[in-house]
PDB file of C-alpha atoms in Angstrom:
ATOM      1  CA  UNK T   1     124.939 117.319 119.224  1.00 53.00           C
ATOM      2  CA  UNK T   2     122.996 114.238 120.084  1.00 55.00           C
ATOM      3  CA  UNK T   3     123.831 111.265 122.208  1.00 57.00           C
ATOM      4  CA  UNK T   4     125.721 108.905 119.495  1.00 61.00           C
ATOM      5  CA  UNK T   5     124.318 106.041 121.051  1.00 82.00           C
ATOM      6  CA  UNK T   6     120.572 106.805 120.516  1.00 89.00           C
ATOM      7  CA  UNK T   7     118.664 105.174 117.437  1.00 94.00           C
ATOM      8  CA  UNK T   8     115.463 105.033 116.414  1.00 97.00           C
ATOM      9  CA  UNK T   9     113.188 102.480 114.873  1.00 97.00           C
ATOM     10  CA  UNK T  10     111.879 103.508 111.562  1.00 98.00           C
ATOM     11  CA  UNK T  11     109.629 102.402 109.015  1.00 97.00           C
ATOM     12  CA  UNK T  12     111.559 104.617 106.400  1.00 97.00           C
ATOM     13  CA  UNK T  13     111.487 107.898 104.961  1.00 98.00           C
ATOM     14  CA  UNK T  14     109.715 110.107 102.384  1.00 98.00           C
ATOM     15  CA  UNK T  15     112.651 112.952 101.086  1.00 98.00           C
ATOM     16  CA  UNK T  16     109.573 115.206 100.288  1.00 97.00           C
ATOM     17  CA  UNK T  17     106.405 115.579 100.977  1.00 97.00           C
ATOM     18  CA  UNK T  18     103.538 118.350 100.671  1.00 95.00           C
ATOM     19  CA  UNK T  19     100.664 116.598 101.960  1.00 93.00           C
ATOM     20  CA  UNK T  20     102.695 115.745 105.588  1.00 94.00           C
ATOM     21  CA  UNK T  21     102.777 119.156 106.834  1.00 95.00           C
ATOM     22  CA  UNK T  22     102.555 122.737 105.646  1.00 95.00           C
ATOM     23  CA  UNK T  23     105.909 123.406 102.919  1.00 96.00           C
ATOM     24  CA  UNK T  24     108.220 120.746 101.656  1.00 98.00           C
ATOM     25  CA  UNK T  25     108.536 118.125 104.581  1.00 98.00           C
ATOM     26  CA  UNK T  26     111.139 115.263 105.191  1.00 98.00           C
ATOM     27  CA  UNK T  27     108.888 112.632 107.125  1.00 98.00           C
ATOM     28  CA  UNK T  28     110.314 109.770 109.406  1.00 98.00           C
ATOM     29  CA  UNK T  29     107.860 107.207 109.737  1.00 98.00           C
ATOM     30  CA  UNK T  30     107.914 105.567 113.421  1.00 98.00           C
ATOM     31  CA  UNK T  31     107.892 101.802 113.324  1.00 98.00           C
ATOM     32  CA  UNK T  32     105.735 100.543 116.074  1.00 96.00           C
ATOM     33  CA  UNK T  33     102.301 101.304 116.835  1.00 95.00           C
ATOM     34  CA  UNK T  34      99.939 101.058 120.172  1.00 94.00           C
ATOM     35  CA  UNK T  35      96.873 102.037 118.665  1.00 94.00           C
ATOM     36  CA  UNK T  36      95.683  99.877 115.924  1.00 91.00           C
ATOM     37  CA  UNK T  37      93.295 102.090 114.401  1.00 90.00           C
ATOM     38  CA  UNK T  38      90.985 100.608 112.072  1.00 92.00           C
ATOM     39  CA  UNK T  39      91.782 101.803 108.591  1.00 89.00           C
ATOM     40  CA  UNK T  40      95.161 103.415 109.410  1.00 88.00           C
ATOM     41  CA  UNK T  41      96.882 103.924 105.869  1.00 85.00           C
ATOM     42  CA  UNK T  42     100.184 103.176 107.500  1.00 89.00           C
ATOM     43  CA  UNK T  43      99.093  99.805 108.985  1.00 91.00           C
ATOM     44  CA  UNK T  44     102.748  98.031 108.001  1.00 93.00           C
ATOM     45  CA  UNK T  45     104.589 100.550 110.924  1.00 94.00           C
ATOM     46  CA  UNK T  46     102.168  98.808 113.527  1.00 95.00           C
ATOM     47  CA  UNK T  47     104.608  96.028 114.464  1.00 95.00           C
ATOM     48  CA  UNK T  48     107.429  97.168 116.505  1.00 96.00           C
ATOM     49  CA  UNK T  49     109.820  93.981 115.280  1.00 96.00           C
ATOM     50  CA  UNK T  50     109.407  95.500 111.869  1.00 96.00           C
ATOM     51  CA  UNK T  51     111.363  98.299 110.506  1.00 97.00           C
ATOM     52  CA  UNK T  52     114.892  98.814 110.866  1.00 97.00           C
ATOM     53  CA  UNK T  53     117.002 100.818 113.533  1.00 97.00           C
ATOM     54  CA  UNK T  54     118.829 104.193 112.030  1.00 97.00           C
ATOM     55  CA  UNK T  55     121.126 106.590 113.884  1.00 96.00           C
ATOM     56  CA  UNK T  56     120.101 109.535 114.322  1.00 96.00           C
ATOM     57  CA  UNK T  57     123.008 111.273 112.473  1.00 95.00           C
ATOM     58  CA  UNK T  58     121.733 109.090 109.280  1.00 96.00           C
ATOM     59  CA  UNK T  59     118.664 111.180 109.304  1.00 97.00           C
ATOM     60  CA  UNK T  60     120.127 114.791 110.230  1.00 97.00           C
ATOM     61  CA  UNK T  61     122.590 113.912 107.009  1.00 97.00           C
ATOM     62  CA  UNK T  62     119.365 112.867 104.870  1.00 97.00           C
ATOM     63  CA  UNK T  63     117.702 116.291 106.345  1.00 98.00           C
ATOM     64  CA  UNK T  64     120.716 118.521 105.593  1.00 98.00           C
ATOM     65  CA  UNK T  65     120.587 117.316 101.458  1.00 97.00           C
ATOM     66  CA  UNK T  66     117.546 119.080 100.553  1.00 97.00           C
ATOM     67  CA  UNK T  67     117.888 123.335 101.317  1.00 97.00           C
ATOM     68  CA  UNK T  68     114.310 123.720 100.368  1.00 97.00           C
ATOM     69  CA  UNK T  69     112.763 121.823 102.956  1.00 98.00           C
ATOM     70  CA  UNK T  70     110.611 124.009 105.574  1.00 95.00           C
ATOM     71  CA  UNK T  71     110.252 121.259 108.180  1.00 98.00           C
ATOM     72  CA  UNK T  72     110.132 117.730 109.063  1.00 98.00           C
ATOM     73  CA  UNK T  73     107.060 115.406 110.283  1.00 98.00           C
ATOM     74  CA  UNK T  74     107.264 112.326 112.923  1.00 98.00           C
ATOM     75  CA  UNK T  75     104.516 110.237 112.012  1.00 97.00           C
ATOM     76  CA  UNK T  76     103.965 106.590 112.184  1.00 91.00           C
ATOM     77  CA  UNK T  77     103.572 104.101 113.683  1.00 94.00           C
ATOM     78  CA  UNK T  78     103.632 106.384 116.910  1.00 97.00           C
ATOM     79  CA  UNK T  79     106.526 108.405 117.487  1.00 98.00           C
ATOM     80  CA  UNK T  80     105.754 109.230 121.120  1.00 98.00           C
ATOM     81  CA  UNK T  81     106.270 105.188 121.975  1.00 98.00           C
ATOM     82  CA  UNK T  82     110.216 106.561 121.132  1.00 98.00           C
ATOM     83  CA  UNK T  83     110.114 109.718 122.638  1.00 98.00           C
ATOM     84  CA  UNK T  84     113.791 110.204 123.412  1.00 97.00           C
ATOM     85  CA  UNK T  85     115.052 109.565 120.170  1.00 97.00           C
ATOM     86  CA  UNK T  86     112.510 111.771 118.668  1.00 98.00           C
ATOM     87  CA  UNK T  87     113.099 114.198 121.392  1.00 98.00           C
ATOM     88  CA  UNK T  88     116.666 114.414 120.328  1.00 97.00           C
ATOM     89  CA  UNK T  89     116.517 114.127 116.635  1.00 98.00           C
ATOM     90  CA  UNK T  90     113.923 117.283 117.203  1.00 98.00           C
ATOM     91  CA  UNK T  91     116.702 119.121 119.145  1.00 97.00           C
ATOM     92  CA  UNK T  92     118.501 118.868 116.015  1.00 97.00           C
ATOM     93  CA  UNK T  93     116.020 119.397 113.659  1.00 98.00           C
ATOM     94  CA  UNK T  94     115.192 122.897 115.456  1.00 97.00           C
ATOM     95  CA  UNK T  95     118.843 123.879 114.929  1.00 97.00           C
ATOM     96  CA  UNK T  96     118.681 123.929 111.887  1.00 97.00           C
ATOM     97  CA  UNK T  97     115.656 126.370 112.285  1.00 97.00           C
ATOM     98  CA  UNK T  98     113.640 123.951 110.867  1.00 98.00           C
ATOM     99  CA  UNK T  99     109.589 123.283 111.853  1.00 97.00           C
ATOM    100  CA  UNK T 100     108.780 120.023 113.178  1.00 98.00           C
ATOM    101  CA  UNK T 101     105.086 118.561 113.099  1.00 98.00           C
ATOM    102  CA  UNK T 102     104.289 115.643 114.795  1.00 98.00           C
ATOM    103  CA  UNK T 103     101.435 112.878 114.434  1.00 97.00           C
ATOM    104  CA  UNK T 104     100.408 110.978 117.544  1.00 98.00           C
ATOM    105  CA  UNK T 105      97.743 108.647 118.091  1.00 97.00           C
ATOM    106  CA  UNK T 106      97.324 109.468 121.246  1.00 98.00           C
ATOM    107  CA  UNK T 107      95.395 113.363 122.324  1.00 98.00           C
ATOM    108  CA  UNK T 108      97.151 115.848 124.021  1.00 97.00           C
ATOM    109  CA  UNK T 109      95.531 115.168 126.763  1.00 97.00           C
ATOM    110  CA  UNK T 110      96.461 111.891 127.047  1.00 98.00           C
ATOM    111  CA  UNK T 111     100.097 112.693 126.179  1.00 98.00           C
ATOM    112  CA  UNK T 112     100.633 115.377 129.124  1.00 96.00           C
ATOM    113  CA  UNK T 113      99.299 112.824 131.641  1.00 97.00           C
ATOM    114  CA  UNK T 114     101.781 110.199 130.019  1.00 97.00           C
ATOM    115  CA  UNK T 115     104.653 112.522 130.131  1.00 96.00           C
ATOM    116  CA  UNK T 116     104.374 111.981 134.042  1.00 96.00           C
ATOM    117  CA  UNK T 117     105.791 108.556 133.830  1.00 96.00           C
ATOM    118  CA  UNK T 118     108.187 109.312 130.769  1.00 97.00           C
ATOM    119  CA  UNK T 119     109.960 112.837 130.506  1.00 97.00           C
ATOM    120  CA  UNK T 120     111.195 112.630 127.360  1.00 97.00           C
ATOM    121  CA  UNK T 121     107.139 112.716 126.043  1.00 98.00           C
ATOM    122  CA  UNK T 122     107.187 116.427 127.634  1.00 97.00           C
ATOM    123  CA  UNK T 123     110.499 117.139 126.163  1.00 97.00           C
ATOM    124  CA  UNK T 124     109.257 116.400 122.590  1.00 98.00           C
ATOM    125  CA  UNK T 125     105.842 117.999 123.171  1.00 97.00           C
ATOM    126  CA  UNK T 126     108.125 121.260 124.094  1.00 96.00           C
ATOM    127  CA  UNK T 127     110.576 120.729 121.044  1.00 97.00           C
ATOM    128  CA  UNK T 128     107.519 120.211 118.325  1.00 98.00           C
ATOM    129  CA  UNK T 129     105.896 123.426 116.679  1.00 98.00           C
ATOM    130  CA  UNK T 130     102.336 121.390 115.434  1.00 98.00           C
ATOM    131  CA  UNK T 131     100.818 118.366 116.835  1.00 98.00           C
ATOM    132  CA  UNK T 132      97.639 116.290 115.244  1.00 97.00           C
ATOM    133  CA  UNK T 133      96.475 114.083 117.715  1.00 97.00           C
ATOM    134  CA  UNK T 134      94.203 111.742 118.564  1.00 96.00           C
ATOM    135  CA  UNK T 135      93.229 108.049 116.853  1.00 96.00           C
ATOM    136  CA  UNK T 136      92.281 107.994 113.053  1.00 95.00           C
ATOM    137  CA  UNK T 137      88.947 107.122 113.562  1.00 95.00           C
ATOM    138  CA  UNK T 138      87.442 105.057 110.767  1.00 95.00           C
ATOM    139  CA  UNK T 139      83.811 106.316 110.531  1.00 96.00           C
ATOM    140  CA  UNK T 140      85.027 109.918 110.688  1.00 95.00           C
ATOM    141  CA  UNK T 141      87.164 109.603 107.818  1.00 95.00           C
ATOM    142  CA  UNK T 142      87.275 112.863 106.499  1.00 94.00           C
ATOM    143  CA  UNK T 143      89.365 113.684 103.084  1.00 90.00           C
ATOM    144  CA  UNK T 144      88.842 116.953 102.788  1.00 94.00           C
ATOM    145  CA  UNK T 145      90.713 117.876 105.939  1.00 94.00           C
ATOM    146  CA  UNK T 146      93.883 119.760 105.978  1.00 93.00           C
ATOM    147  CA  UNK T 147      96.894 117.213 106.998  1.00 93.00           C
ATOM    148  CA  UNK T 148      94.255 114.966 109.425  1.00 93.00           C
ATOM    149  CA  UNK T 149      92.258 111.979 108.186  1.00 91.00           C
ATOM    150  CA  UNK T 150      89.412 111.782 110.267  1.00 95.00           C
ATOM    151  CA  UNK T 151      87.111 114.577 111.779  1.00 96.00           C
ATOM    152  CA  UNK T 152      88.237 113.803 115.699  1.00 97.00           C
ATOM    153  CA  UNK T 153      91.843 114.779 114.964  1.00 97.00           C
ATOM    154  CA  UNK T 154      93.175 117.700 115.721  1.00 97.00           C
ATOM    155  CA  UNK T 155      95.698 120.430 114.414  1.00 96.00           C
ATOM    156  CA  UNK T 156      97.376 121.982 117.551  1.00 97.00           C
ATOM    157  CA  UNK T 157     100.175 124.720 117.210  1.00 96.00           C
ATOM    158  CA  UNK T 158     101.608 124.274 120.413  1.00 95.00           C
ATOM    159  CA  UNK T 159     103.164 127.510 121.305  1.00 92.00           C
ATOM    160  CA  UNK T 160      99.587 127.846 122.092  1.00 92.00           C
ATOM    161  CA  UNK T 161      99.688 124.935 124.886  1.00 86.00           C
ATOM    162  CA  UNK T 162     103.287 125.787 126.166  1.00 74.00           C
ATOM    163  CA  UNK T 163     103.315 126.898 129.990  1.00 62.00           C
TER     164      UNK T 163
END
């Protein structure tokens, strides 16, 4: 079970979802946001005053309701700048044999080399089945792309990254 204590900050929640994620998806939106990124659709999750803390076991018992769902999606904001809690909500998540896809601003790249200051970034890169990473990137909006918005993101299963 997860640490009691642990909470993370969210912008809110979307029950269901098909355009989040291959299948039905709950999605947690992240509240806070290093990146910025000119035209991001989810510009209100940028501040990280903003939002509103929620335990973890708020979420699980949100996830639980709905037996059709086929995974859940972090996006944001930037879920990696709360990489613990999302670490251990994913713990959870994959318990419940559950998918989980996560959005990050950052690449993968960048991500491995900042998972040598913070372990908990590896952690959740280890517990998450899809990644897209990488900034939305205004002039290569693109809205014909499969879960991405822009041409420079990517869609990475990571069992293909895993050591």
């Amino acid at each position: 079970m997860t640490d009691s204590n642990i909470k993370l900050r969210i912008a809110g929640v979307v029950r269901e979802s098909i355009v989040d994620g291959p299948g039905i998806r709950f999605v947690i939106f992240a509240q806070g946001c290093p990146h910025h990124c000119e035209g991001c659709h989810n510009e209100s999750t940028h501040d990280f005053k903003g939002g509103y803390d929620c335990d973890l076991s708020r979420i699980l018992a949100e996830v639980d309701k709905n037996p059709l769902l086929s995974g859940v999606t972090f996006s944001g904001g930037e879920p990696f700048s709360q990489a613990q809690g999302f670490y251990e909500l994913g713990v959870e998540i994959k318990n419940r044999g559950l998918d989980i896809l996560a959005y990050s601003g950052y690449t993968f790249e960048e991500l491995t080399k900042l998972a040598e200051q913070d372990k908990y970034i590896e952690k959740l890169l280890d517990v998450i089945d899809s990644l897209v990473d990488g900034p939305f990137i205004l002039e290569e909006r693109d809205l014909t792309l499969e879960f991405r918005g822009s041409r420079n993101q990517r869609f990475l299963k990571m069992a293909d990254y895993r050591k």
